[in-house]
CSV table of N, CA and C in Angstrom, one decimal:
chain,number,residue,atom,x,y,z
A,208,UNK,N,15.5,7.7,-6.9
A,208,UNK,CA,14.8,8.4,-8.9
A,208,UNK,C,16.0,9.8,-8.4
A,209,UNK,N,16.7,9.9,-9.4
A,209,UNK,CA,17.3,11.3,-9.9
A,209,UNK,C,17.1,11.6,-10.8
A,210,UNK,N,16.3,12.1,-11.2
A,210,UNK,CA,15.6,12.7,-12.4
A,210,UNK,C,14.5,13.8,-12.3
A,211,UNK,N,14.9,15.1,-13.2
A,211,UNK,CA,14.0,16.0,-12.9
A,211,UNK,C,13.1,16.0,-14.1
A,212,UNK,N,11.8,16.7,-13.7
A,212,UNK,CA,10.9,17.0,-14.7
A,212,UNK,C,10.9,15.9,-16.3
A,213,UNK,N,10.5,15.0,-16.0
A,213,UNK,CA,10.9,13.8,-17.1
A,213,UNK,C,9.8,13.2,-17.6
A,214,UNK,N,8.7,12.9,-16.6
A,214,UNK,CA,7.6,11.8,-16.9
A,214,UNK,C,6.5,12.8,-16.9
A,215,UNK,N,5.8,12.6,-17.6
A,215,UNK,CA,3.8,12.8,-18.0
A,215,UNK,C,2.9,11.9,-16.7
A,216,UNK,N,3.3,11.0,-16.4
A,216,UNK,CA,2.1,10.2,-15.8
A,216,UNK,C,3.3,9.3,-14.6
A,217,UNK,N,2.9,8.8,-13.8
A,217,UNK,CA,3.8,8.0,-12.7
A,217,UNK,C,2.7,7.6,-12.2
A,218,UNK,N,2.5,5.8,-12.4
A,218,UNK,CA,1.5,5.3,-11.2
A,218,UNK,C,2.2,4.2,-10.0
A,219,UNK,N,1.3,4.0,-9.0
A,219,UNK,CA,1.9,3.3,-8.1
A,219,UNK,C,0.8,2.4,-7.8
A,220,UNK,N,0.7,0.9,-7.8
A,220,UNK,CA,-0.3,0.2,-8.1
A,220,UNK,C,-0.2,-0.6,-6.7
A,221,UNK,N,-1.3,-1.4,-6.6
A,221,UNK,CA,-1.2,-2.7,-5.5
A,221,UNK,C,-1.0,-2.0,-4.4
A,222,UNK,N,-1.5,-0.8,-3.9
A,222,UNK,CA,-1.5,-0.6,-2.8
A,222,UNK,C,-0.3,-0.4,-2.1
A,223,UNK,N,1.0,-0.2,-2.9
A,223,UNK,CA,2.0,-0.1,-2.3
A,223,UNK,C,2.7,1.2,-1.5
A,224,UNK,N,2.0,2.0,-1.9
A,224,UNK,CA,2.4,3.4,-1.1
A,224,UNK,C,2.2,3.2,0.2
A,225,UNK,N,1.2,2.6,0.4
A,225,UNK,CA,0.6,2.7,2.4
A,225,UNK,C,1.6,1.9,3.2
A,226,UNK,N,2.4,0.6,2.3
A,226,UNK,CA,3.1,-0.4,3.0
A,226,UNK,C,4.4,0.6,3.8
A,227,UNK,N,4.8,1.5,2.7
A,227,UNK,CA,5.9,2.2,3.4
A,227,UNK,C,5.6,2.9,4.7
A,228,UNK,N,6.9,3.6,5.6
A,228,UNK,CA,6.8,4.1,6.7
A,228,UNK,C,6.5,5.9,6.2
A,229,UNK,N,5.9,6.7,7.1
A,229,UNK,CA,5.4,7.6,7.1
A,229,UNK,C,6.8,8.7,6.4
A,230,UNK,N,7.8,8.6,6.8
A,230,UNK,CA,8.8,9.1,6.3
A,230,UNK,C,9.5,8.9,4.8
A,231,UNK,N,9.3,7.7,4.5
A,231,UNK,CA,9.8,6.7,3.4
A,231,UNK,C,8.6,7.4,2.3
A,232,UNK,N,7.1,7.5,2.2
A,232,UNK,CA,6.3,8.0,1.9
A,232,UNK,C,6.9,9.7,1.7
A,233,UNK,N,6.8,10.0,2.5
A,233,UNK,CA,7.4,11.5,2.5
A,233,UNK,C,8.5,11.4,1.2
A,234,UNK,N,10.0,10.9,1.2
A,234,UNK,CA,10.9,10.7,0.4
A,234,UNK,C,10.2,10.5,-0.9
A,235,UNK,N,9.4,9.6,-1.1
A,235,UNK,CA,8.8,9.3,-2.5
A,235,UNK,C,8.0,9.9,-2.9
A,236,UNK,N,7.2,10.8,-2.5
A,236,UNK,CA,6.8,11.7,-2.9
A,236,UNK,C,7.5,12.7,-3.4
A,237,UNK,N,8.5,13.3,-2.9
A,237,UNK,CA,9.2,14.4,-3.3
A,237,UNK,C,9.7,13.8,-4.4
A,238,UNK,N,10.7,12.9,-4.5
A,238,UNK,CA,11.0,12.3,-6.0
A,238,UNK,C,10.1,11.9,-7.0
A,239,UNK,N,8.9,11.7,-6.9
A,239,UNK,CA,8.2,11.7,-7.7
A,239,UNK,C,7.6,13.2,-8.1
A,240,UNK,N,7.6,14.0,-7.2
A,240,UNK,CA,7.2,15.2,-7.7
A,240,UNK,C,8.2,15.9,-8.5
A,241,UNK,N,9.4,15.6,-8.3
A,241,UNK,CA,10.7,16.2,-8.8
A,241,UNK,C,10.6,15.9,-10.4
A,242,UNK,N,10.2,14.5,-10.3
A,242,UNK,CA,10.2,13.6,-11.8
A,242,UNK,C,9.2,14.2,-12.8
A,243,UNK,N,8.5,14.4,-12.2
A,243,UNK,CA,7.4,14.8,-13.2
A,243,UNK,C,7.3,16.3,-13.5
A,244,UNK,N,7.3,16.1,-15.0
A,244,UNK,CA,6.9,17.5,-15.7
A,244,UNK,C,5.6,18.2,-14.8
A,245,UNK,N,5.7,19.5,-15.6
A,245,UNK,CA,4.7,20.7,-15.2
A,245,UNK,C,3.6,20.1,-15.4
A,246,UNK,N,2.6,20.0,-14.6
A,246,UNK,CA,1.2,19.5,-14.7
A,246,UNK,C,1.5,17.6,-14.9
A,247,UNK,N,2.2,17.1,-14.7
A,247,UNK,CA,2.2,15.9,-14.7
A,247,UNK,C,1.4,15.2,-13.8
A,248,UNK,N,1.0,14.2,-13.9
A,248,UNK,CA,0.0,13.4,-13.1
A,248,UNK,C,0.5,12.0,-12.1
A,249,UNK,N,0.0,12.2,-11.3
A,249,UNK,CA,0.9,10.7,-10.2
A,249,UNK,C,-0.8,9.9,-9.9
A,250,UNK,N,-0.8,9.2,-10.3
A,250,UNK,CA,-1.8,7.9,-9.8
A,250,UNK,C,-1.6,6.8,-9.3
A,251,UNK,N,-2.3,6.5,-7.9
A,251,UNK,CA,-2.0,5.7,-7.0
A,251,UNK,C,-3.0,4.8,-6.3
A,252,UNK,N,-3.1,3.8,-6.0
A,252,UNK,CA,-4.1,3.5,-5.1
A,252,UNK,C,-3.7,2.9,-3.8
A,253,UNK,N,-4.6,3.1,-2.8
A,253,UNK,CA,-4.7,2.6,-1.7
A,253,UNK,C,-5.7,1.6,-0.6
A,254,UNK,N,-5.5,0.7,0.1
A,254,UNK,CA,-6.8,0.4,0.6
A,254,UNK,C,-7.5,1.5,1.5
A,255,UNK,N,-8.9,1.5,2.0
A,255,UNK,CA,-9.4,2.6,2.3
A,255,UNK,C,-9.6,2.2,3.9
A,256,UNK,N,-9.8,3.2,4.7
A,256,UNK,CA,-9.9,3.4,6.0
A,256,UNK,C,-11.5,2.3,6.5
A,257,UNK,N,-12.2,2.3,5.5
A,257,UNK,CA,-13.6,1.3,5.7
A,257,UNK,C,-12.8,0.3,5.9
A,258,UNK,N,-12.0,-0.6,4.5
A,258,UNK,CA,-11.4,-2.1,4.7
A,258,UNK,C,-11.0,-2.0,5.9
A,259,UNK,N,-10.0,-1.4,6.2
A,259,UNK,CA,-9.5,-1.7,7.8
A,259,UNK,C,-10.0,-1.4,8.9
A,260,UNK,N,-11.2,-0.8,8.6
A,260,UNK,CA,-12.3,-1.1,10.1
A,260,UNK,C,-12.5,-1.9,10.2
A,261,UNK,N,-12.8,-2.8,9.2
A,261,UNK,CA,-13.6,-4.1,8.9
A,261,UNK,C,-12.6,-5.3,9.9
A,262,UNK,N,-11.4,-5.1,9.6
A,262,UNK,CA,-10.5,-6.3,9.9
A,262,UNK,C,-10.0,-6.5,11.6
A,263,UNK,N,-10.1,-7.5,11.7
A,263,UNK,CA,-9.8,-8.0,13.3
A,263,UNK,C,-8.5,-8.9,13.4
A,264,UNK,N,-8.2,-8.6,14.7
A,264,UNK,CA,-6.8,-9.3,14.9
A,264,UNK,C,-7.1,-10.7,14.4
A,265,UNK,N,-5.7,-11.7,14.0
A,265,UNK,CA,-6.0,-12.8,13.4
A,265,UNK,C,-4.3,-13.5,13.4
A,266,UNK,N,-4.8,-14.6,13.8
A,266,UNK,CA,-3.6,-15.7,14.2
A,266,UNK,C,-4.3,-17.0,13.5
A,267,UNK,N,-3.0,-17.5,12.5
A,267,UNK,CA,-3.5,-18.7,11.8
A,267,UNK,C,-2.1,-19.3,11.4
A,268,UNK,N,-2.3,-20.8,10.6
A,268,UNK,CA,-1.1,-21.3,9.7
A,268,UNK,C,-1.8,-21.8,9.2
A,269,UNK,N,-0.9,-22.6,8.1
A,269,UNK,CA,-1.2,-23.4,7.0
A,269,UNK,C,0.2,-24.1,6.3
A,270,UNK,N,0.0,-25.2,5.9
A,270,UNK,CA,1.0,-25.7,5.1
A,270,UNK,C,0.7,-25.5,3.9
A,271,UNK,N,1.8,-25.2,3.0
A,271,UNK,CA,1.9,-25.3,1.8
A,271,UNK,C,2.8,-26.4,1.2
A,272,UNK,N,2.3,-27.3,0.3
A,272,UNK,CA,3.0,-28.6,-0.2
A,272,UNK,C,4.1,-28.0,-1.8
A,273,UNK,N,3.6,-27.3,-2.5
A,273,UNK,CA,4.5,-26.7,-3.3
A,273,UNK,C,3.9,-25.6,-3.6
A,274,UNK,N,4.8,-24.7,-4.6
A,274,UNK,CA,4.0,-23.8,-5.3
A,274,UNK,C,3.5,-22.6,-4.4
A,275,UNK,N,3.7,-22.4,-3.2
A,275,UNK,CA,3.2,-21.2,-2.5
A,275,UNK,C,3.3,-19.8,-3.1
A,276,UNK,N,3.0,-19.1,-2.1
A,276,UNK,CA,3.1,-17.4,-2.3
A,276,UNK,C,4.8,-17.4,-2.1
A,277,UNK,N,5.3,-17.8,-1.2
A,277,UNK,CA,6.4,-17.5,-0.2
A,277,UNK,C,7.5,-18.2,-1.0
A,278,UNK,N,7.5,-19.2,-1.2
A,278,UNK,CA,8.6,-20.7,-1.7
A,278,UNK,C,7.7,-21.4,-2.8
A,279,UNK,N,8.7,-22.1,-3.8
A,279,UNK,CA,8.5,-22.9,-4.5
A,279,UNK,C,8.2,-24.5,-3.9
A,280,UNK,N,9.1,-24.5,-2.9
A,280,UNK,CA,9.3,-25.6,-2.0
A,280,UNK,C,8.2,-25.8,-1.1
A,281,UNK,N,7.8,-26.6,-0.5
A,281,UNK,CA,7.1,-27.2,0.5
A,281,UNK,C,7.3,-26.3,1.9
A,282,UNK,N,6.4,-25.7,2.6
A,282,UNK,CA,6.8,-24.2,3.7
A,282,UNK,C,5.3,-24.5,5.0
A,283,UNK,N,5.6,-24.4,5.9
A,283,UNK,CA,4.3,-24.2,7.0
A,283,UNK,C,4.7,-22.5,6.9
A,284,UNK,N,3.2,-21.8,6.9
A,284,UNK,CA,2.9,-20.5,7.3
A,284,UNK,C,2.6,-19.9,8.6
A,285,UNK,N,3.4,-19.4,9.4
A,285,UNK,CA,2.7,-18.7,10.3
A,285,UNK,C,2.0,-17.3,10.3
A,286,UNK,N,1.1,-17.1,10.4
A,286,UNK,CA,0.4,-15.5,9.9
A,286,UNK,C,-0.6,-15.1,11.3
A,287,UNK,N,0.2,-13.6,11.0
A,287,UNK,CA,-0.9,-13.2,12.3
A,287,UNK,C,-1.0,-11.5,11.7
A,288,UNK,N,-2.1,-11.0,12.3
A,288,UNK,CA,-2.4,-9.6,11.7
A,288,UNK,C,-2.7,-8.6,13.2
A,289,UNK,N,-2.2,-7.7,13.4
A,289,UNK,CA,-2.2,-6.5,14.5
A,289,UNK,C,-2.8,-5.4,14.0
A,290,UNK,N,-3.7,-5.0,14.7
A,290,UNK,CA,-4.5,-3.7,14.3
A,290,UNK,C,-3.6,-2.7,15.3
A,291,UNK,N,-3.7,-1.5,15.1
A,291,UNK,CA,-3.1,-0.2,15.7
A,291,UNK,C,-4.1,1.3,15.3
A,292,UNK,N,-3.5,2.3,15.7
A,292,UNK,CA,-4.5,3.6,16.1
A,292,UNK,C,-4.5,3.6,14.6
A,293,UNK,N,-5.3,4.9,14.1
A,293,UNK,CA,-5.2,5.7,13.0
A,293,UNK,C,-5.1,4.5,11.2
A,294,UNK,N,-5.7,3.4,12.0
A,294,UNK,CA,-6.0,2.5,10.6
A,294,UNK,C,-4.7,2.3,10.2
A,295,UNK,N,-3.9,1.9,10.8
A,295,UNK,CA,-2.6,1.1,10.5
A,295,UNK,C,-2.5,-0.3,11.3
A,296,UNK,N,-2.2,-1.3,10.3
A,296,UNK,CA,-2.0,-2.7,10.7
A,296,UNK,C,-0.7,-3.3,10.1
A,297,UNK,N,-0.7,-4.3,10.8
A,297,UNK,CA,0.5,-5.2,10.1
A,297,UNK,C,0.3,-6.5,10.2
A,298,UNK,N,0.8,-7.1,8.9
A,298,UNK,CA,0.4,-8.8,8.7
A,298,UNK,C,1.6,-9.5,8.8
A,299,UNK,N,2.1,-10.5,9.4
A,299,UNK,CA,3.2,-11.0,9.9
A,299,UNK,C,3.5,-12.4,9.6
A,300,UNK,N,4.3,-12.5,8.7
A,300,UNK,CA,4.6,-13.8,8.3
A,300,UNK,C,5.6,-14.9,8.7
A,301,UNK,N,5.7,-15.6,9.1
A,301,UNK,CA,6.7,-16.6,9.9
A,301,UNK,C,6.6,-17.7,8.6
A,302,UNK,N,7.9,-18.0,8.1
A,302,UNK,CA,7.8,-19.0,7.1
A,302,UNK,C,8.8,-20.2,7.2
A,303,UNK,N,8.5,-21.0,7.7
A,303,UNK,CA,9.3,-22.6,7.7
A,303,UNK,C,9.8,-23.4,6.6
A,304,UNK,N,10.8,-23.7,6.5
A,304,UNK,CA,11.1,-24.1,5.1
A,304,UNK,C,11.2,-25.8,5.7
A,305,UNK,N,11.6,-26.7,4.8
A,305,UNK,CA,11.6,-28.2,4.8
A,305,UNK,C,13.1,-28.6,5.9
A,306,UNK,N,14.0,-27.5,6.0
A,306,UNK,CA,15.4,-28.0,6.6
A,306,UNK,C,15.1,-26.7,7.9
A,307,UNK,N,13.7,-26.4,8.1
A,307,UNK,CA,13.7,-25.7,9.5
A,307,UNK,C,14.1,-24.4,9.6
A,308,UNK,N,14.4,-24.0,8.2
A,308,UNK,CA,14.6,-22.6,7.5
A,308,UNK,C,13.8,-21.2,8.4
A,309,UNK,N,14.1,-20.3,8.7
A,309,UNK,CA,12.9,-19.7,9.3
A,309,UNK,C,13.0,-17.9,8.3
A,310,UNK,N,12.3,-17.5,7.4
A,310,UNK,CA,11.9,-16.4,7.3
A,310,UNK,C,11.0,-15.5,8.0
A,311,UNK,N,11.0,-14.3,8.1
A,311,UNK,CA,10.0,-13.6,9.0
A,311,UNK,C,9.7,-12.5,8.1
A,312,UNK,N,8.5,-12.0,7.5
A,312,UNK,CA,8.1,-10.8,6.8
A,312,UNK,C,7.2,-10.1,7.5
A,313,UNK,N,7.5,-8.9,7.7
A,313,UNK,CA,6.3,-8.1,8.3
A,313,UNK,C,5.9,-7.0,7.2
A,314,UNK,N,4.5,-7.0,7.0
A,314,UNK,CA,3.8,-5.8,6.1
A,314,UNK,C,3.2,-5.2,6.9
A,315,UNK,N,3.4,-3.9,7.1
A,315,UNK,CA,2.7,-2.5,7.5
A,315,UNK,C,1.9,-2.1,6.4
A,316,UNK,N,0.7,-1.7,6.9
A,316,UNK,CA,-0.2,-1.2,5.8
A,316,UNK,C,-1.1,0.3,6.4
A,317,UNK,N,-1.5,1.0,6.1
A,317,UNK,CA,-2.6,2.4,6.2
A,317,UNK,C,-3.8,2.3,5.6
A,318,UNK,N,-4.7,2.5,5.8
A,318,UNK,CA,-5.8,2.9,5.7
A,318,UNK,C,-6.1,3.9,5.0
A,319,UNK,N,-7.0,4.8,4.3
A,319,UNK,CA,-7.1,6.1,4.2
A,319,UNK,C,-8.4,6.6,3.8
A,320,UNK,N,-8.7,7.7,4.4
A,320,UNK,CA,-9.8,8.1,3.5
A,320,UNK,C,-9.3,9.4,2.8
A,321,UNK,N,-10.4,9.9,1.7
A,321,UNK,CA,-10.2,10.7,0.4
A,321,UNK,C,-9.1,12.0,1.2
A,322,UNK,N,-9.6,12.2,2.4
A,322,UNK,CA,-9.3,13.6,2.9
A,322,UNK,C,-7.6,13.3,3.3
A,323,UNK,N,-7.4,11.9,4.1
A,323,UNK,CA,-6.3,11.9,4.9
A,323,UNK,C,-5.3,11.6,3.7
A,324,UNK,N,-5.6,10.8,2.8
A,324,UNK,CA,-4.6,11.0,1.7
A,324,UNK,C,-4.3,12.0,1.0
A,325,UNK,N,-5.4,12.5,0.3
A,325,UNK,CA,-5.0,13.7,-0.4
A,325,UNK,C,-4.3,15.0,0.4
A,326,UNK,N,-4.5,15.1,2.0
A,326,UNK,CA,-3.7,15.8,2.7
A,326,UNK,C,-2.1,15.5,2.8
A,327,UNK,N,-1.8,14.4,2.9
A,327,UNK,CA,-0.6,13.6,2.7
A,327,UNK,C,0.2,14.3,1.3
A,328,UNK,N,-0.8,14.0,0.4
A,328,UNK,CA,-0.5,14.8,-1.2
A,328,UNK,C,0.0,16.1,-1.0
A,329,UNK,N,-0.7,16.9,-0.8
A,329,UNK,CA,-0.7,18.3,-0.9
A,329,UNK,C,0.3,18.5,-0.1
A,330,UNK,N,1.1,17.9,1.1
A,330,UNK,CA,2.1,18.7,1.8
A,330,UNK,C,3.3,18.4,0.8
A,331,UNK,N,3.2,17.9,0.2
A,331,UNK,CA,4.2,17.6,-1.1
A,331,UNK,C,4.1,18.3,-2.1
A,332,UNK,N,3.0,19.3,-2.4
A,332,UNK,CA,2.5,20.3,-3.6
A,332,UNK,C,1.6,19.8,-4.7
A,333,UNK,N,1.2,18.3,-4.4
A,333,UNK,CA,0.2,18.1,-5.3
A,333,UNK,C,-0.9,19.0,-5.3
A,334,UNK,N,-1.7,18.5,-6.3
A,334,UNK,CA,-3.1,19.4,-6.4
A,334,UNK,C,-4.1,17.8,-7.2
A,335,UNK,N,-5.2,18.1,-6.1
A,335,UNK,CA,-6.1,16.9,-6.5
A,335,UNK,C,-6.6,17.4,-7.9
A,336,UNK,N,-6.9,16.2,-8.6
A,336,UNK,CA,-7.7,16.2,-10.0
A,336,UNK,C,-9.0,15.1,-10.1
A,337,UNK,N,-8.8,13.9,-9.5
A,337,UNK,CA,-9.8,12.9,-9.2
A,337,UNK,C,-9.8,11.9,-8.4
A,338,UNK,N,-10.9,11.2,-7.8
A,338,UNK,CA,-10.8,10.7,-6.8
A,338,UNK,C,-11.7,9.0,-7.3
A,339,UNK,N,-11.5,8.1,-7.5
A,339,UNK,CA,-12.5,6.8,-7.4
A,339,UNK,C,-12.2,5.8,-6.6
A,340,UNK,N,-13.0,4.6,-6.8
A,340,UNK,CA,-12.7,3.3,-6.0
A,340,UNK,C,-11.4,2.7,-6.5
A,341,UNK,N,-11.1,2.8,-7.6
A,341,UNK,CA,-10.0,2.2,-8.4
A,341,UNK,C,-9.7,2.5,-9.5
A,342,UNK,N,-8.6,1.9,-10.1
A,342,UNK,CA,-8.0,2.4,-11.5
A,342,UNK,C,-9.3,2.2,-12.7
A,343,UNK,N,-10.4,1.6,-12.5
A,343,UNK,CA,-11.0,1.4,-13.6
A,343,UNK,C,-12.4,2.4,-13.6
A,344,UNK,N,-11.6,3.2,-12.8
A,344,UNK,CA,-12.9,4.8,-12.9
A,344,UNK,C,-14.4,4.5,-11.9
A,345,UNK,N,-14.3,3.4,-11.2
A,345,UNK,CA,-15.3,3.2,-10.4
A,345,UNK,C,-15.8,4.4,-9.6
A,346,UNK,N,-16.5,4.8,-9.0
A,346,UNK,CA,-17.2,6.1,-8.1
A,346,UNK,C,-16.9,5.5,-6.6
A,347,UNK,N,-15.9,6.3,-6.2
A,347,UNK,CA,-16.1,6.2,-4.8
A,347,UNK,C,-17.0,6.5,-4.0
A,348,UNK,N,-17.2,5.2,-3.0
A,348,UNK,CA,-18.5,5.5,-1.8
A,348,UNK,C,-18.1,5.6,-0.7
A,349,UNK,N,-18.7,5.6,0.5
A,349,UNK,CA,-18.4,5.3,1.8
A,349,UNK,C,-18.0,4.0,2.2
A,350,UNK,N,-18.4,2.9,1.3
A,350,UNK,CA,-18.1,1.6,1.6
A,350,UNK,C,-17.3,1.0,0.9
A,351,UNK,N,-16.4,1.6,0.1
A,351,UNK,CA,-15.4,1.4,-1.1
A,351,UNK,C,-14.3,0.9,0.4
A,352,UNK,N,-14.2,-0.8,-0.4
A,352,UNK,CA,-12.6,-1.1,0.1
A,352,UNK,C,-11.4,-0.6,-0.5
A,353,UNK,N,-11.2,0.1,-1.3
A,353,UNK,CA,-9.9,1.2,-2.0
A,353,UNK,C,-10.1,2.2,-2.5
A,354,UNK,N,-9.3,3.1,-2.5
A,354,UNK,CA,-9.5,3.9,-3.1
A,354,UNK,C,-8.3,4.7,-4.2
A,355,UNK,N,-8.4,5.0,-5.1
A,355,UNK,CA,-7.9,5.3,-6.3
A,355,UNK,C,-7.2,7.1,-6.3
A,356,UNK,N,-6.3,7.3,-6.4
A,356,UNK,CA,-6.6,9.3,-6.7
A,356,UNK,C,-5.7,9.6,-7.6
A,357,UNK,N,-5.5,10.5,-8.5
A,357,UNK,CA,-4.9,11.2,-9.3
A,357,UNK,C,-4.6,12.9,-8.8
A,358,UNK,N,-3.6,12.8,-8.7
A,358,UNK,CA,-3.3,14.3,-8.5
A,358,UNK,C,-2.2,14.6,-9.6
A,359,UNK,N,-1.9,16.0,-9.6
A,359,UNK,CA,-0.9,16.7,-10.3
A,359,UNK,C,-0.1,17.9,-9.9
A,360,UNK,N,1.3,18.0,-10.4
A,360,UNK,CA,2.3,18.5,-10.1
A,360,UNK,C,1.7,20.3,-10.3
């Protein structure tokens, strides 16, 4: 993103912020900060550390005869979840097609508290505006599975 002081609001939804590595998040935040006008808002949602604390290691497989999430043709999906320190986890998918072809997908994710997310955003000079459970504006509680934050430049 090579723009400067152009946007009033930037949103990042569906927890996509936390699937990036810490280095990628830092680069993204720098670009968003640069792209926002002064006083511009950045709104994002993430999974909460409470949600991640409920997860367990997991392994399973399934057969998708058609129109599955990963392909339109039949496939077998081998799935696993591994938990790490600091509310980090990875979900891995091995997708085996009809011809024996294999795709492997790893989706890393991080769970946040209000404080850990704000700290990461403040490192790039954002200021807190509001925190909710979601984009609908539901109040954040200690048992919320998600959190949504609005910060400004």
